[in-house]
PDB file of C-alpha atoms in Angstrom:
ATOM      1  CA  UNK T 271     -56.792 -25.568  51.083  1.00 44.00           C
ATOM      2  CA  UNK T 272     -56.777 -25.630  54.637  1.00 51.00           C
ATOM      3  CA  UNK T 273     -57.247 -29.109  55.046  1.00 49.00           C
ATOM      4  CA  UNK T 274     -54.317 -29.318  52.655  1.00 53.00           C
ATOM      5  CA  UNK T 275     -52.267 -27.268  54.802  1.00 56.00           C
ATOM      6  CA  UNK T 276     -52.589 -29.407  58.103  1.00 59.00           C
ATOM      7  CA  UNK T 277     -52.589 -32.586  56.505  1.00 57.00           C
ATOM      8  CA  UNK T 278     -48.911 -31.876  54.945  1.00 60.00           C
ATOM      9  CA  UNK T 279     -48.263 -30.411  58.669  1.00 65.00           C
ATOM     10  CA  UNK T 280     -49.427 -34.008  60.131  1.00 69.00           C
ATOM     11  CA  UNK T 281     -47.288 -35.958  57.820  1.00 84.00           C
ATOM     12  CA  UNK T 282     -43.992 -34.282  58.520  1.00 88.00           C
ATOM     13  CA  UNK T 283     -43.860 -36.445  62.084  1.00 90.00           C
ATOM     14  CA  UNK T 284     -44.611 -39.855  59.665  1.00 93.00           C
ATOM     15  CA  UNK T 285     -41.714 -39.022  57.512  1.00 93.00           C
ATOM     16  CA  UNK T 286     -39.156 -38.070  60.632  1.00 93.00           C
ATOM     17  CA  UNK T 287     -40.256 -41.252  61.979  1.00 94.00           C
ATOM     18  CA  UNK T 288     -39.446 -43.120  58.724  1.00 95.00           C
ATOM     19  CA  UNK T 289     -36.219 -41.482  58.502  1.00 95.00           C
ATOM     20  CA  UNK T 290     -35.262 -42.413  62.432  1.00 94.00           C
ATOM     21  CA  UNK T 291     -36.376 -45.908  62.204  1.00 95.00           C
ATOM     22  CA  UNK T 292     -34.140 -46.244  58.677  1.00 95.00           C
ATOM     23  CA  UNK T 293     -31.662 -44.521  60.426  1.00 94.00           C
ATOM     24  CA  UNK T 294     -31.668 -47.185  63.568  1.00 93.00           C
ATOM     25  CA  UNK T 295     -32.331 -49.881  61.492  1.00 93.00           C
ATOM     26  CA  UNK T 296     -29.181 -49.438  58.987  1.00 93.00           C
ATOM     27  CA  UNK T 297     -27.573 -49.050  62.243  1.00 90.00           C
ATOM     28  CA  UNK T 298     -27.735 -52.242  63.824  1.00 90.00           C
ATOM     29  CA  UNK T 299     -28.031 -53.876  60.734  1.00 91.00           C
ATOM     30  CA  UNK T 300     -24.410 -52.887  59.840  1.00 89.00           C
ATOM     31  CA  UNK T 301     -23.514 -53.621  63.596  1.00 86.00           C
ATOM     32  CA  UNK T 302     -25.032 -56.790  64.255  1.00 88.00           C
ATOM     33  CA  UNK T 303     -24.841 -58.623  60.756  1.00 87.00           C
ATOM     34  CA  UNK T 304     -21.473 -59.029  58.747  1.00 83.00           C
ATOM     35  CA  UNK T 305     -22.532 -57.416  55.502  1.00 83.00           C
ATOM     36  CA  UNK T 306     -20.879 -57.112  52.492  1.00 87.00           C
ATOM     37  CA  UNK T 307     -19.521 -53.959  51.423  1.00 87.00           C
ATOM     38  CA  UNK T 308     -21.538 -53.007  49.058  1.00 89.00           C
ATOM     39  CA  UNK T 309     -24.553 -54.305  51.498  1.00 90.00           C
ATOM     40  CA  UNK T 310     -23.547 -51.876  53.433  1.00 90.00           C
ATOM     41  CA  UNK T 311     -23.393 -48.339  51.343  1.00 91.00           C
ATOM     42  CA  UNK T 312     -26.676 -49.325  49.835  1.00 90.00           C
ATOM     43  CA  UNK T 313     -27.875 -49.595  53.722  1.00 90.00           C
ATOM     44  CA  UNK T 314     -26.541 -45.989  54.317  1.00 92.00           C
ATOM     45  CA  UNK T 315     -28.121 -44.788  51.562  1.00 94.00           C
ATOM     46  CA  UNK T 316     -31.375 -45.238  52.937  1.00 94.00           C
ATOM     47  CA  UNK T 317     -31.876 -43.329  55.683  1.00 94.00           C
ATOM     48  CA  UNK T 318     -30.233 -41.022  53.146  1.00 95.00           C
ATOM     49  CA  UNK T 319     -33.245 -41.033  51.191  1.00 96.00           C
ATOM     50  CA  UNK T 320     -35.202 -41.487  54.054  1.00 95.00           C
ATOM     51  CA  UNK T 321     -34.128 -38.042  55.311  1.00 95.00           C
ATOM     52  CA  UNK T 322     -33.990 -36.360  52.278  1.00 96.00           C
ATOM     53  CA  UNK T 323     -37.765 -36.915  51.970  1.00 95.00           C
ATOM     54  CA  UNK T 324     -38.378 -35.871  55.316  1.00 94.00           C
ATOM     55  CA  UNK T 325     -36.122 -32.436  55.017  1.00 93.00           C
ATOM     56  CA  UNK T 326     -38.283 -31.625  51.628  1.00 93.00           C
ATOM     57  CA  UNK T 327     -41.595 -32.419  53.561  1.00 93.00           C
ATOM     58  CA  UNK T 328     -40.481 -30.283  56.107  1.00 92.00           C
ATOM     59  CA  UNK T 329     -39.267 -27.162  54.220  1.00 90.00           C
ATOM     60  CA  UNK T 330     -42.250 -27.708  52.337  1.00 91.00           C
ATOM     61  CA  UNK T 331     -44.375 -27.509  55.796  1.00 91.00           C
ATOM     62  CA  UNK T 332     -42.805 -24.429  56.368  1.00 88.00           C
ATOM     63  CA  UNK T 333     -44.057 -22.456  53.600  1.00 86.00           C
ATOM     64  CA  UNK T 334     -47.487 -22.905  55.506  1.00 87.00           C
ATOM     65  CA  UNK T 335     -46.679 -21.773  59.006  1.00 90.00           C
ATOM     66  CA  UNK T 336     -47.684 -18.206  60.268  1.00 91.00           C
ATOM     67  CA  UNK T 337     -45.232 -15.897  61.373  1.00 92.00           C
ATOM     68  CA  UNK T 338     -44.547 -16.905  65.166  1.00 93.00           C
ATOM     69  CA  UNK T 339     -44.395 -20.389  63.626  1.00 92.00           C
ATOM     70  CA  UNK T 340     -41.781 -19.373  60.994  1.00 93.00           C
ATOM     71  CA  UNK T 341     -39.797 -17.520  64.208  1.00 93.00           C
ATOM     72  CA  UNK T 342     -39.941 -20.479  66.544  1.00 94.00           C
ATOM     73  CA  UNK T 343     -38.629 -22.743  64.084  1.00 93.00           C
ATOM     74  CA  UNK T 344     -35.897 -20.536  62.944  1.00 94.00           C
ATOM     75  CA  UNK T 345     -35.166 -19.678  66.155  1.00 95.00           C
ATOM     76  CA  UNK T 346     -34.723 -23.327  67.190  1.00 95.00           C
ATOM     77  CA  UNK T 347     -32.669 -23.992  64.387  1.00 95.00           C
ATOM     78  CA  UNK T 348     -30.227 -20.904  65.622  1.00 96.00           C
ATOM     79  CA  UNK T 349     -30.166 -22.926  68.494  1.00 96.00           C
ATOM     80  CA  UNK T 350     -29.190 -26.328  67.253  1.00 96.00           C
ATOM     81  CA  UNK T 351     -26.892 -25.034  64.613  1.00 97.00           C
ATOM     82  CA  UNK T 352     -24.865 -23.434  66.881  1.00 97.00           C
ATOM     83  CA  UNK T 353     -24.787 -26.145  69.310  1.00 97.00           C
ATOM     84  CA  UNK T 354     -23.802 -28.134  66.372  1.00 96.00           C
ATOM     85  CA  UNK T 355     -21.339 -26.478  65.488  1.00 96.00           C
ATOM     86  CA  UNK T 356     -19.573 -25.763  69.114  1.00 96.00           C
ATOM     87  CA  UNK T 357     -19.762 -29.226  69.688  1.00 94.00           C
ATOM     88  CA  UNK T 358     -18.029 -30.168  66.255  1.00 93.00           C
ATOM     89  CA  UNK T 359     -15.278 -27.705  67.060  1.00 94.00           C
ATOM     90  CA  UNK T 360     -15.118 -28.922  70.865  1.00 91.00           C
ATOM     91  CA  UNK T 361     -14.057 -32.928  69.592  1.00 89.00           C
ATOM     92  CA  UNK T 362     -12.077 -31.782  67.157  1.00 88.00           C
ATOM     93  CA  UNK T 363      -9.857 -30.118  69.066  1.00 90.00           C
ATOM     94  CA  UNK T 364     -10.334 -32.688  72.022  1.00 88.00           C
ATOM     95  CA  UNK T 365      -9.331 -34.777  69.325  1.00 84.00           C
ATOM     96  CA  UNK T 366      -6.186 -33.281  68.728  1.00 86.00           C
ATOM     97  CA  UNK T 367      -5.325 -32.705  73.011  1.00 88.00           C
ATOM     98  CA  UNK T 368      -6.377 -36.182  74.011  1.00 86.00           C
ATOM     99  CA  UNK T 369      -7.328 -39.547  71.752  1.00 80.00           C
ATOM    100  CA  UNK T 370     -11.229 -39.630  71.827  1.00 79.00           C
ATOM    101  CA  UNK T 371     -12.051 -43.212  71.693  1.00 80.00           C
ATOM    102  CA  UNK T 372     -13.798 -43.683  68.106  1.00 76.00           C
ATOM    103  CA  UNK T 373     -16.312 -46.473  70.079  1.00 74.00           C
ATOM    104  CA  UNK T 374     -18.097 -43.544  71.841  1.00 74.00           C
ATOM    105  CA  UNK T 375     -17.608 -40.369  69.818  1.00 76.00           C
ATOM    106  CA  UNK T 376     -18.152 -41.740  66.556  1.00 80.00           C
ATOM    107  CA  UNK T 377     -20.168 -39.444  63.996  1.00 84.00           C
ATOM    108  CA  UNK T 378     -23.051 -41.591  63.960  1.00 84.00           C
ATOM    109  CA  UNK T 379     -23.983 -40.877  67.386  1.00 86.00           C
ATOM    110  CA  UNK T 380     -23.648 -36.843  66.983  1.00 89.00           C
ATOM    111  CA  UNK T 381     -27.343 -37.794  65.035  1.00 91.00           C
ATOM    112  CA  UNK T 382     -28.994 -38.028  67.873  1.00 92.00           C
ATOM    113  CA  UNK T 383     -27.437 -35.644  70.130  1.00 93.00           C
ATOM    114  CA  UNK T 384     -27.848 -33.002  66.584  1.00 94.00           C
ATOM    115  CA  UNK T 385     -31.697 -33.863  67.049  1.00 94.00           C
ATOM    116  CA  UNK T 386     -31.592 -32.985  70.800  1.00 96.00           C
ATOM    117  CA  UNK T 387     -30.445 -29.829  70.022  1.00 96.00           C
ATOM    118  CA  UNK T 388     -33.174 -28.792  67.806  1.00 95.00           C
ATOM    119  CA  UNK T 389     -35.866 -30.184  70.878  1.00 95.00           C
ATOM    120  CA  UNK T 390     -33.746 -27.910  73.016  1.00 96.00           C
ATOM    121  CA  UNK T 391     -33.918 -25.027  70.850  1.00 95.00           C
ATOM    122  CA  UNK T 392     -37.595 -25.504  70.089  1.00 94.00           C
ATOM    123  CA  UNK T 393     -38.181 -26.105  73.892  1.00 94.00           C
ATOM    124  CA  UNK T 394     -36.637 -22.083  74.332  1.00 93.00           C
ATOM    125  CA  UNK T 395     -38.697 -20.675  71.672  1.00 93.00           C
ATOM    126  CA  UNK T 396     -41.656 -21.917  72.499  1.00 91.00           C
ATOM    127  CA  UNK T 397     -41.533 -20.567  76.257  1.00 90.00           C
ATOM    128  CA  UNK T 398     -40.300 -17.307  74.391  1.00 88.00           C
ATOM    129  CA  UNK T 399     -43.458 -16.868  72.845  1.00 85.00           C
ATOM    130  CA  UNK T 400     -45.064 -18.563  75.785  1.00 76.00           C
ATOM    131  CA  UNK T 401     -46.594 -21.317  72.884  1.00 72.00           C
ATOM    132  CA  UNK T 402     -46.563 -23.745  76.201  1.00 65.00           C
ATOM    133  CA  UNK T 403     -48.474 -21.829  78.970  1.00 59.00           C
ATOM    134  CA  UNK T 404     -51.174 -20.240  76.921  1.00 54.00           C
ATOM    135  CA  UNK T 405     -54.573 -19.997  78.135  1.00 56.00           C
ATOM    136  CA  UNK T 406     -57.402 -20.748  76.167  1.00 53.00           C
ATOM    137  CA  UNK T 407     -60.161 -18.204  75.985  1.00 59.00           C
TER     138      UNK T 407
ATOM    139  CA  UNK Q 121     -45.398  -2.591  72.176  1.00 87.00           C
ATOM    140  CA  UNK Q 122     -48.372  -3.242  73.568  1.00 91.00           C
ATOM    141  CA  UNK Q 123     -52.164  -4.211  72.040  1.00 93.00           C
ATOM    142  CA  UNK Q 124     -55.679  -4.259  72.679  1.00 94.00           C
ATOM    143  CA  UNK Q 125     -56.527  -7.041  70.925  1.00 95.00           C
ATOM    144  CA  UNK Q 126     -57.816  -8.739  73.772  1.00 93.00           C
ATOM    145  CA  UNK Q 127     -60.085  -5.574  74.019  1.00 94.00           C
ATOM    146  CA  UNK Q 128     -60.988  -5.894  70.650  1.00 94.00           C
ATOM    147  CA  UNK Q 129     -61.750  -9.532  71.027  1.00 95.00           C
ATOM    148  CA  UNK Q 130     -63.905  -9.459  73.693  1.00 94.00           C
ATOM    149  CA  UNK Q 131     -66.139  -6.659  72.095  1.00 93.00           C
ATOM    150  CA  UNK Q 132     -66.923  -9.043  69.081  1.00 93.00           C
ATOM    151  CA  UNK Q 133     -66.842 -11.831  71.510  1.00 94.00           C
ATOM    152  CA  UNK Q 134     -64.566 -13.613  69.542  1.00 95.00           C
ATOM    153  CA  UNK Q 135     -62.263 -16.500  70.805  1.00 94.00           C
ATOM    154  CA  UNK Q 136     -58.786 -16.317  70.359  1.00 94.00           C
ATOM    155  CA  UNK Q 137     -58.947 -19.861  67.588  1.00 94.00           C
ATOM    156  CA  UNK Q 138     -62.487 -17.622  65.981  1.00 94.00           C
ATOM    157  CA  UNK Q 139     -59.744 -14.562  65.334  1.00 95.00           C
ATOM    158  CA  UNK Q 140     -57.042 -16.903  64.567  1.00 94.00           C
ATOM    159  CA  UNK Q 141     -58.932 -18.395  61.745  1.00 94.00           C
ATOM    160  CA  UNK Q 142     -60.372 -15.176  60.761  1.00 94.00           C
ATOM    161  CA  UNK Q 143     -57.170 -13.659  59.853  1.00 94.00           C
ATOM    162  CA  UNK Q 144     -55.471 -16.879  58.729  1.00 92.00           C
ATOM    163  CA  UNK Q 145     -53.036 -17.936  61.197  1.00 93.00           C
ATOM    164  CA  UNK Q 146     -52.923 -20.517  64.392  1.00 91.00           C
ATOM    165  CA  UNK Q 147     -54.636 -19.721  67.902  1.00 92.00           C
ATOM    166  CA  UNK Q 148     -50.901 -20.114  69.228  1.00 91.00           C
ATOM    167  CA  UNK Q 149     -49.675 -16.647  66.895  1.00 93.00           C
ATOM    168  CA  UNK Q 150     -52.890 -15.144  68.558  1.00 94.00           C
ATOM    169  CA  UNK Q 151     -51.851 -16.567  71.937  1.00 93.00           C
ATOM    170  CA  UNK Q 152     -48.305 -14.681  71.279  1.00 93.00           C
ATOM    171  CA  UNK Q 153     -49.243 -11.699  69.959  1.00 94.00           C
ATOM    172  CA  UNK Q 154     -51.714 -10.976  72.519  1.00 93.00           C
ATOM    173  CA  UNK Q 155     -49.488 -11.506  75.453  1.00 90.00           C
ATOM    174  CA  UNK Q 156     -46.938  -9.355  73.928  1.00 89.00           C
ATOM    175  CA  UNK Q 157     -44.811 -11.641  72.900  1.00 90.00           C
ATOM    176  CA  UNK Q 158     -44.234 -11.337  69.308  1.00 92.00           C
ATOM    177  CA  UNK Q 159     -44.579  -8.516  67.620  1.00 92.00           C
ATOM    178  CA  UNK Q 160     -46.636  -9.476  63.679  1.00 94.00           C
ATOM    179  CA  UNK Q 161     -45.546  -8.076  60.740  1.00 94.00           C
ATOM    180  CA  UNK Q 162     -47.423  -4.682  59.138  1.00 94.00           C
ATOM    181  CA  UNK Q 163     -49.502  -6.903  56.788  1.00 94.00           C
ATOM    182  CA  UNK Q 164     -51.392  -9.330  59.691  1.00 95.00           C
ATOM    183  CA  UNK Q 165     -51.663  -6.068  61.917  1.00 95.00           C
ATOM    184  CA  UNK Q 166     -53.452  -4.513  58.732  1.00 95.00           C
ATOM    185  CA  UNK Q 167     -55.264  -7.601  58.331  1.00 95.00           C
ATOM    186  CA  UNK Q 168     -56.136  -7.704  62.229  1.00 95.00           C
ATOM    187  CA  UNK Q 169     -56.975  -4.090  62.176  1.00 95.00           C
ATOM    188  CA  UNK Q 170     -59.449  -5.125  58.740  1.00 95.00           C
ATOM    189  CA  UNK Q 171     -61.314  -7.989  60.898  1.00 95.00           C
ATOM    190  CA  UNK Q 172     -62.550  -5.392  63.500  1.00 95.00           C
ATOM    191  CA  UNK Q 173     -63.141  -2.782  61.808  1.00 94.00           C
ATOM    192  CA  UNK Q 174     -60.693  -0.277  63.635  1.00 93.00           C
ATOM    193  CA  UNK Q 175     -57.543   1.491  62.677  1.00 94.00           C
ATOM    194  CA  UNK Q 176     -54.055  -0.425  63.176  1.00 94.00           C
ATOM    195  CA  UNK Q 177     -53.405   2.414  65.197  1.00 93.00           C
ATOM    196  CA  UNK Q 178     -56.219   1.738  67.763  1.00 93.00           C
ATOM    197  CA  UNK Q 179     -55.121  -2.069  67.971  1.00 94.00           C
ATOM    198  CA  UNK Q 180     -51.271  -1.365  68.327  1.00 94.00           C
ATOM    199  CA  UNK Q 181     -49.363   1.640  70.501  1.00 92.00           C
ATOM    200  CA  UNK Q 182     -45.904   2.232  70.971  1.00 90.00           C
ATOM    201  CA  UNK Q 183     -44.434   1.720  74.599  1.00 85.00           C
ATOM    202  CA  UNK Q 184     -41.857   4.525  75.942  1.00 82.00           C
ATOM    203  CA  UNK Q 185     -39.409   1.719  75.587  1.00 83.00           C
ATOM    204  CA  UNK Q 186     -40.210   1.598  71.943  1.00 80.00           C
ATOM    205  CA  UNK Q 187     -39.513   5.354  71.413  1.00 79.00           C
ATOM    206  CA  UNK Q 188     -36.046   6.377  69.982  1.00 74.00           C
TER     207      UNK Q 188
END
């Protein structure tokens, strides 16, 4: 059981990986090749899938973390929801006040900024519980 | 809230990962709970308490702070 437990822990990285390297790839696929249409929805579909698999994997993951685990990853999704959210509102209202140019503030490059957020909020619980300066006894 | 757990540990000479695994959770929860940081819920105090053989009680106090 417990080897179980940590080897659907270690596989959650494999499948964010997968997802990120669909997500890139479908990317500059779509950028640097002139696809058909259809080419192209079936290419956004993947990292679709991709991160579908990786978000049950995950939530899956969860159901075997302790308690401070649980917290820290709650709390770092707190965190990168909300900075989500205020940056949503923050362009769309920019958007309205001045013409963002579509080129740099185009939805597919919130993805990685989204991600960010969750390493931030992660990176502030974990030196809440002080998970990154322990000493080992 | 503080804890003696430390206390605790160190009369059964236990490591933080030996308690950790003892009462099913990582060495990092230990780690947290330990320093303070986090308080657990009643059922891993209980099972804390269970692992040395002491009353919850003896392992976790109430600060002044904590007091309504």
């Amino acid at each position: 059981m417990e080897k179980s437990k940590k080897h659907l822990s270690d596989r959650v990285p494999v499948y964010a990986l997968i997802w990120a390297i669909s997500y890139i790839g479908s990317l500059g696929a779509m950028k640097v090749l002139s696809l058909s249409q259809a080419v192209s929805v079936m290419l956004t579909i993947v990292p679709v899938i991709a991160f579908a698999l990786f978000l049950y994997k995950f939530y899956r993951s969860v159901y075997f973390m302790d308690e401070v685990q649980i917290k820290i990853q709650m709390e770092a999704a707190v965190v990168a929801f909300g900075l989500a959210l205020l940056t949503i509102m923050t362009l769309g209202l920019l958007d309205l006040a001045i013409v963002l140019n579509q080129e740099d503030w185009a939805y597919r490059f919130l993805v990685p900024v989204f991600v960010a957020y969750y390493f931030i909020g992660l990176f502030i619980s974990r030196r809440k519980y002080h998970i990154d300066h322990e000493e080992h006894d | 809230m503080k804890n003696t757990i430390k206390v605790e540990r160190a009369k059964k000479n236990w490591t933080q990962a030996e308690l950790a695994e003892k009462i099913g959770v990582s060495r990092q929860a230990i780690h947290a709970i330990e320093a303070g940081k986090f308080v657990p819920s009643t059922v891993l105090a209980l099972r804390m308490a269970k692992e040395f053989g002491t009353a919850v009680e003896i392992i976790f106090q109430l600060e002044e702070t904590d007091l309504v």
